[in-house]
Short mmCIF file of C-alpha atoms in Angstrom, two decimals:
data_model
loop_
_atom_site.label_atom_id
_atom_site.label_comp_id
_atom_site.label_asym_id
_atom_site.label_seq_id
_atom_site.Cartn_x
_atom_site.Cartn_y
_atom_site.Cartn_z
CA UNK A 4 115.54 160.91 98.79
CA UNK A 5 116.58 159.39 102.12
CA UNK A 6 112.91 159.27 103.09
CA UNK A 7 112.02 157.15 100.05
CA UNK A 8 114.96 154.81 100.70
CA UNK A 9 113.80 154.33 104.29
CA UNK A 10 110.30 153.48 103.07
CA UNK A 11 111.67 150.95 100.57
CA UNK A 12 113.80 149.31 103.27
CA UNK A 13 110.75 149.13 105.57
CA UNK A 14 108.62 147.51 102.83
CA UNK A 15 111.37 144.99 102.03
CA UNK A 16 111.72 144.11 105.72
CA UNK A 17 107.97 143.50 106.04
CA UNK A 18 107.92 141.34 102.91
CA UNK A 19 110.86 139.26 104.09
CA UNK A 20 109.25 138.84 107.47
CA UNK A 21 106.03 137.59 105.90
CA UNK A 22 107.83 135.21 103.54
CA UNK A 23 107.52 131.64 104.79
CA UNK A 24 110.77 129.72 104.87
CA UNK A 25 110.84 126.13 103.65
CA UNK A 26 111.40 123.46 106.25
CA UNK A 27 114.92 122.10 106.03
CA UNK A 28 114.82 118.47 105.01
CA UNK A 29 117.63 116.22 106.26
CA UNK A 30 118.08 112.58 105.29
CA UNK A 31 119.96 110.30 107.68
CA UNK A 32 120.90 108.03 104.72
CA UNK A 33 121.18 105.20 107.18
CA UNK A 34 118.97 103.21 109.52
CA UNK A 35 119.90 103.71 113.13
CA UNK A 36 119.42 100.50 115.13
CA UNK A 37 118.75 101.13 118.80
CA UNK A 38 117.86 97.48 119.30
CA UNK A 39 118.25 94.24 117.41
CA UNK A 40 116.66 90.82 117.48
CA UNK A 41 117.05 87.47 115.77
CA UNK A 42 114.53 84.77 115.00
CA UNK A 43 114.83 81.15 113.97
CA UNK A 44 113.81 80.45 110.39
CA UNK A 45 111.11 77.78 110.13
CA UNK A 46 110.43 76.31 106.69
CA UNK A 47 106.69 75.65 106.43
CA UNK A 48 106.66 74.21 102.93
CA UNK A 49 109.42 73.24 100.51
CA UNK A 50 107.26 71.61 97.84
CA UNK A 51 105.09 74.52 96.64
CA UNK A 52 107.12 76.43 94.05
CA UNK A 53 106.47 80.16 94.30
CA UNK A 54 107.21 82.57 91.49
CA UNK A 55 107.43 86.04 93.07
CA UNK A 56 105.33 86.38 96.27
CA UNK A 57 104.11 89.93 96.72
CA UNK A 58 102.08 89.69 99.93
CA UNK A 59 101.19 87.31 102.73
CA UNK A 60 98.49 87.69 105.38
CA UNK A 61 97.47 85.55 108.32
CA UNK A 62 93.67 85.24 108.33
CA UNK A 63 92.30 83.28 111.28
CA UNK A 64 93.86 79.81 110.86
CA UNK A 65 95.02 80.37 107.30
CA UNK A 66 97.89 81.97 105.38
CA UNK A 67 96.94 83.79 102.20
CA UNK A 68 99.75 84.39 99.68
CA UNK A 69 99.59 86.63 96.59
CA UNK A 70 101.75 85.19 93.81
CA UNK A 71 101.07 84.82 90.10
CA UNK A 72 101.93 81.15 89.77
CA UNK A 73 100.17 78.08 88.32
CA UNK A 74 97.66 80.37 86.58
CA UNK A 75 96.31 81.64 89.91
CA UNK A 76 97.05 84.76 91.95
CA UNK A 77 95.94 83.66 95.44
CA UNK A 78 97.13 80.62 97.38
CA UNK A 79 95.74 79.44 100.71
CA UNK A 80 97.75 77.46 103.25
CA UNK A 81 97.30 76.21 106.81
CA UNK A 82 99.48 77.81 109.48
CA UNK A 83 101.78 74.78 109.13
CA UNK A 84 102.26 75.45 105.44
CA UNK A 85 100.00 72.76 103.99
CA UNK A 86 98.41 73.92 100.71
CA UNK A 87 94.62 74.23 100.84
CA UNK A 88 93.58 75.75 97.52
CA UNK A 89 94.46 78.33 94.89
CA UNK A 90 92.01 80.80 93.35
CA UNK A 91 91.82 84.03 91.38
CA UNK A 92 92.54 82.65 87.93
CA UNK A 93 94.48 84.57 85.30
CA UNK A 94 92.15 85.59 82.50
CA UNK A 95 89.44 88.04 81.51
CA UNK A 96 86.43 86.35 83.04
CA UNK A 97 84.15 88.13 85.57
CA UNK A 98 86.25 87.10 88.59
CA UNK A 99 89.55 86.61 86.77
CA UNK A 100 92.62 88.84 86.91
CA UNK A 101 95.36 90.08 84.64
CA UNK A 102 97.42 92.21 87.05
CA UNK A 103 97.11 92.21 90.86
CA UNK A 104 99.84 93.74 93.01
CA UNK A 105 98.19 93.64 96.42
CA UNK A 106 95.06 92.75 98.36
CA UNK A 107 93.50 94.16 101.51
CA UNK A 108 91.08 93.08 104.19
CA UNK A 109 88.07 94.90 105.57
CA UNK A 110 88.14 96.31 109.09
CA UNK A 111 86.41 93.22 110.49
CA UNK A 112 88.66 90.97 108.33
CA UNK A 113 85.58 89.18 106.97
CA UNK A 114 86.04 90.48 103.41
CA UNK A 115 89.06 90.48 101.10
CA UNK A 116 89.43 92.94 98.21
CA UNK A 117 91.73 92.72 95.20
CA UNK A 118 92.05 95.46 92.60
CA UNK A 119 93.09 94.68 89.01
CA UNK A 120 94.88 97.66 87.49
CA UNK A 121 94.48 96.34 83.94
CA UNK A 122 90.81 95.34 84.04
CA UNK A 123 89.86 98.31 86.29
CA UNK A 124 87.79 96.28 88.70
CA UNK A 125 87.66 95.24 92.34
CA UNK A 126 86.90 91.65 93.24
CA UNK A 127 85.30 91.23 96.64
CA UNK A 128 85.67 87.86 98.42
CA UNK A 129 83.80 86.50 101.41
CA UNK A 130 86.59 85.17 103.70
CA UNK A 131 84.23 82.69 105.35
CA UNK A 132 83.88 80.89 102.00
CA UNK A 133 87.64 80.30 101.58
CA UNK A 134 87.40 76.80 103.06
CA UNK A 135 84.15 75.92 101.27
CA UNK A 136 83.74 74.25 97.90
CA UNK A 137 82.03 77.30 96.42
CA UNK A 138 83.96 80.58 96.72
CA UNK A 139 81.69 83.63 97.18
CA UNK A 140 82.86 86.67 95.22
CA UNK A 141 81.47 89.89 93.76
CA UNK A 142 82.88 92.14 91.04
CA UNK A 143 82.86 95.93 91.44
CA UNK A 144 83.58 97.79 88.21
CA UNK A 145 85.41 101.11 88.61
CA UNK A 146 84.15 104.04 86.51
CA UNK A 147 87.16 105.99 85.26
CA UNK A 148 85.00 108.73 83.73
CA UNK A 149 85.07 110.66 87.00
CA UNK A 150 88.88 110.86 87.10
CA UNK A 151 90.31 114.39 86.87
CA UNK A 152 91.67 115.48 83.51
CA UNK A 153 95.45 115.86 83.32
CA UNK A 154 98.28 116.03 80.81
CA UNK A 155 99.77 112.89 82.34
CA UNK A 156 97.50 109.82 81.91
CA UNK A 157 95.95 108.85 85.21
CA UNK A 158 97.11 105.53 86.61
CA UNK A 159 95.19 104.06 89.54
CA UNK A 160 97.61 101.81 91.39
CA UNK A 161 95.31 100.45 94.07
CA UNK A 162 91.94 100.62 95.82
CA UNK A 163 92.08 100.20 99.61
CA UNK A 164 88.87 99.38 101.43
CA UNK A 165 87.55 101.95 103.92
CA UNK A 166 84.40 101.97 106.00
CA UNK A 167 80.88 101.96 104.51
CA UNK A 168 81.94 100.27 101.24
CA UNK A 169 84.16 103.21 100.27
CA UNK A 170 87.66 102.90 98.86
CA UNK A 171 90.83 104.92 99.12
CA UNK A 172 92.15 105.49 95.59
CA UNK A 173 95.92 105.50 95.10
CA UNK A 174 96.85 107.28 91.87
CA UNK A 175 99.81 108.89 90.17
CA UNK A 176 99.71 112.68 89.89
CA UNK A 177 99.09 115.88 91.84
CA UNK A 178 95.52 116.12 90.65
CA UNK A 179 94.72 112.78 92.26
CA UNK A 180 97.44 111.43 94.48
CA UNK A 181 94.96 109.92 96.94
CA UNK A 182 91.24 109.96 96.21
CA UNK A 183 87.96 108.51 97.42
CA UNK A 184 85.76 106.06 95.51
CA UNK A 185 82.25 106.60 96.84
CA UNK A 186 78.93 105.83 95.15
CA UNK A 187 80.77 105.00 91.93
CA UNK A 188 82.54 108.36 91.68
CA UNK A 189 86.18 109.24 92.38
CA UNK A 190 86.97 112.51 94.15
CA UNK A 191 90.28 113.98 95.35
CA UNK A 192 91.38 113.58 98.98
CA UNK A 193 95.01 114.61 99.06
CA UNK A 194 97.33 116.01 96.39
CA UNK A 195 100.42 117.36 98.17
CA UNK A 196 103.99 116.14 97.86
CA UNK A 197 107.09 116.69 100.01
CA UNK A 198 109.73 119.10 98.70
CA UNK A 199 112.49 116.53 99.26
CA UNK A 200 112.79 115.77 95.53
CA UNK A 201 114.92 118.60 94.16
CA UNK A 202 113.31 119.01 90.73
CA UNK A 203 110.69 121.03 88.88
CA UNK A 204 109.60 117.98 86.93
CA UNK A 205 106.16 116.94 88.22
CA UNK A 206 106.51 113.50 86.64
CA UNK A 207 109.72 112.83 88.55
CA UNK A 208 108.08 113.86 91.82
CA UNK A 209 105.05 111.60 91.45
CA UNK A 210 107.25 108.74 90.29
CA UNK A 211 108.98 108.85 93.69
CA UNK A 212 105.87 109.22 95.86
CA UNK A 213 103.34 107.19 93.84
CA UNK A 214 104.98 104.56 91.66
CA UNK A 215 105.54 101.18 93.38
CA UNK A 216 105.11 102.66 96.85
CA UNK A 217 103.93 100.47 99.71
CA UNK A 218 100.72 101.80 101.26
CA UNK A 219 98.93 100.35 104.28
CA UNK A 220 95.86 101.27 106.32
CA UNK A 221 95.69 100.61 110.01
CA UNK A 222 92.96 98.01 110.75
CA UNK A 223 90.69 100.58 112.38
CA UNK A 224 91.10 102.90 109.34
CA UNK A 225 92.39 105.85 111.39
CA UNK A 226 95.95 105.88 110.01
CA UNK A 227 97.65 105.29 106.68
CA UNK A 228 101.33 104.82 105.92
CA UNK A 229 103.00 105.39 102.55
CA UNK A 230 106.60 104.22 101.98
CA UNK A 231 108.44 105.29 98.81
CA UNK A 232 109.85 102.64 96.47
CA UNK A 233 113.26 104.24 96.16
CA UNK A 234 115.09 105.30 99.27
CA UNK A 235 113.08 105.80 102.41
CA UNK A 236 110.50 108.53 102.83
CA UNK A 237 107.73 107.43 105.18
CA UNK A 238 104.53 109.44 105.36
CA UNK A 239 102.04 108.83 108.18
CA UNK A 240 98.51 110.14 107.51
CA UNK A 241 95.47 110.67 109.71
CA UNK A 242 92.16 109.40 108.33
CA UNK A 243 88.92 110.50 109.98
CA UNK A 244 85.35 109.16 109.84
CA UNK A 245 84.53 111.53 106.98
CA UNK A 246 87.35 110.02 104.89
CA UNK A 247 89.42 113.20 105.13
CA UNK A 248 93.17 112.56 104.77
CA UNK A 249 95.85 114.73 106.34
CA UNK A 250 99.59 114.33 106.77
CA UNK A 251 100.51 113.71 110.41
CA UNK A 252 104.27 113.05 110.27
CA UNK A 253 106.98 112.37 107.74
CA UNK A 254 110.30 110.58 108.20
CA UNK A 255 113.24 110.95 105.82
CA UNK A 256 115.65 108.01 105.81
CA UNK A 257 117.38 107.38 102.49
CA UNK A 258 117.36 110.16 99.90
CA UNK A 259 115.41 109.00 96.81
CA UNK A 260 118.46 108.81 94.56
CA UNK A 261 119.96 105.59 93.25
CA UNK A 262 123.53 106.52 94.19
CA UNK A 263 122.53 107.35 97.78
CA UNK A 264 119.70 104.92 98.50
CA UNK A 265 121.99 102.04 97.43
CA UNK A 266 119.11 99.77 96.61
CA UNK A 267 117.11 100.23 99.83
CA UNK A 268 113.61 99.34 98.67
CA UNK A 269 110.65 98.79 101.06
CA UNK A 270 109.21 95.32 100.47
CA UNK A 271 106.19 95.43 102.77
CA UNK A 272 104.51 97.73 105.27
CA UNK A 273 102.28 96.66 108.17
CA UNK A 274 100.91 98.28 111.31
CA UNK A 275 102.12 95.65 113.75
CA UNK A 276 100.17 94.95 116.92
CA UNK A 277 102.27 91.87 117.66
CA UNK A 278 105.87 90.97 117.02
CA UNK A 279 106.68 90.63 113.35
CA UNK A 280 109.19 87.97 112.35
CA UNK A 281 111.56 88.55 109.46
CA UNK A 282 114.06 91.05 108.11
CA UNK A 283 112.38 94.28 109.01
CA UNK A 284 112.60 97.60 110.77
CA UNK A 285 109.98 98.71 113.26
CA UNK A 286 109.16 102.41 113.39
CA UNK A 287 107.46 103.67 116.55
CA UNK A 288 105.57 106.94 115.99
CA UNK A 289 103.61 107.79 119.15
CA UNK A 290 101.29 104.78 119.64
CA UNK A 291 101.68 103.53 116.08
CA UNK A 292 104.29 100.79 115.79
CA UNK A 293 105.00 100.16 112.10
CA UNK A 294 107.10 97.39 110.59
CA UNK A 295 108.94 98.07 107.34
CA UNK A 296 110.45 95.17 105.42
CA UNK A 297 113.42 96.24 103.30
CA UNK A 298 115.32 94.75 100.39
CA UNK A 299 118.89 95.93 100.88
CA UNK A 300 121.05 95.28 97.83
CA UNK A 301 124.27 96.82 99.16
CA UNK A 302 123.61 96.45 102.86
CA UNK A 303 123.91 93.43 105.10
CA UNK A 304 120.68 91.95 106.42
CA UNK A 305 119.73 93.19 109.83
CA UNK A 306 116.74 93.91 111.99
CA UNK A 307 116.30 96.87 114.25
CA UNK A 308 114.19 99.70 115.53
CA UNK A 309 114.25 103.33 114.56
CA UNK A 310 112.14 106.26 115.61
CA UNK A 311 111.48 109.77 114.38
CA UNK A 312 113.72 112.27 116.12
CA UNK A 313 111.77 115.03 117.82
#
């Protein structure tokens, strides 16, 4: 009898030794400022009435603003804030839009892409034609037939331009969290989620990591950052020449719960090569400085730097 008990204990010990333990996840639930800075606010234009600006990019000697106002989505200004033109009309024409939440530039910054989530199309603009009378654009229709089948309807939130006319697909569930649009077909690239959301409800998990997140590619298309809408979970991904996506690092700031996050919502994400002006936090991961702009409902406005603890 004692022999059998010893064998059972040995088997149990082996099984426990082979069982992988989950990584302990700790949220700081605060942003630690190791440095601070202040900048003078310069009003460029007080005559153009914006509605709800979603994105702004500096392109050569121009400022491009995404805002659904005056029946147009895109608005071009000089660096001094003088309006140049508006384009991207609201409608259902070939180059019109119904819903645009972001735009992105090609690696050489010579092409601008905007994805319409309602019309399921990408409009490609030639940046060199922005200052010309005739705007050069091309419409790329997205075939949803190649999307994976799932109980939850697939929502494609964005299409981010990669190299060789490929696009990174940002979707909403574990079957297609991040995918690749290549040659008209969509395939899966990455479908994992962090265990930081304490629930067995898949829909609740993807709502944290997919819905309204801020996603940005580094200009050379070697890195990608994803910042959750609620709280502060930052995921830094490696992206290779074969369009393979792998998680490099993850930073947990505010726990994704309304009572804890206290309204901390990322407003924009950029890989900053120069100093960024505004209310923001800059995250330095290795050689990848990243600026995160936050909307803090219950926190005072501040700017600072934080880094991932090793």
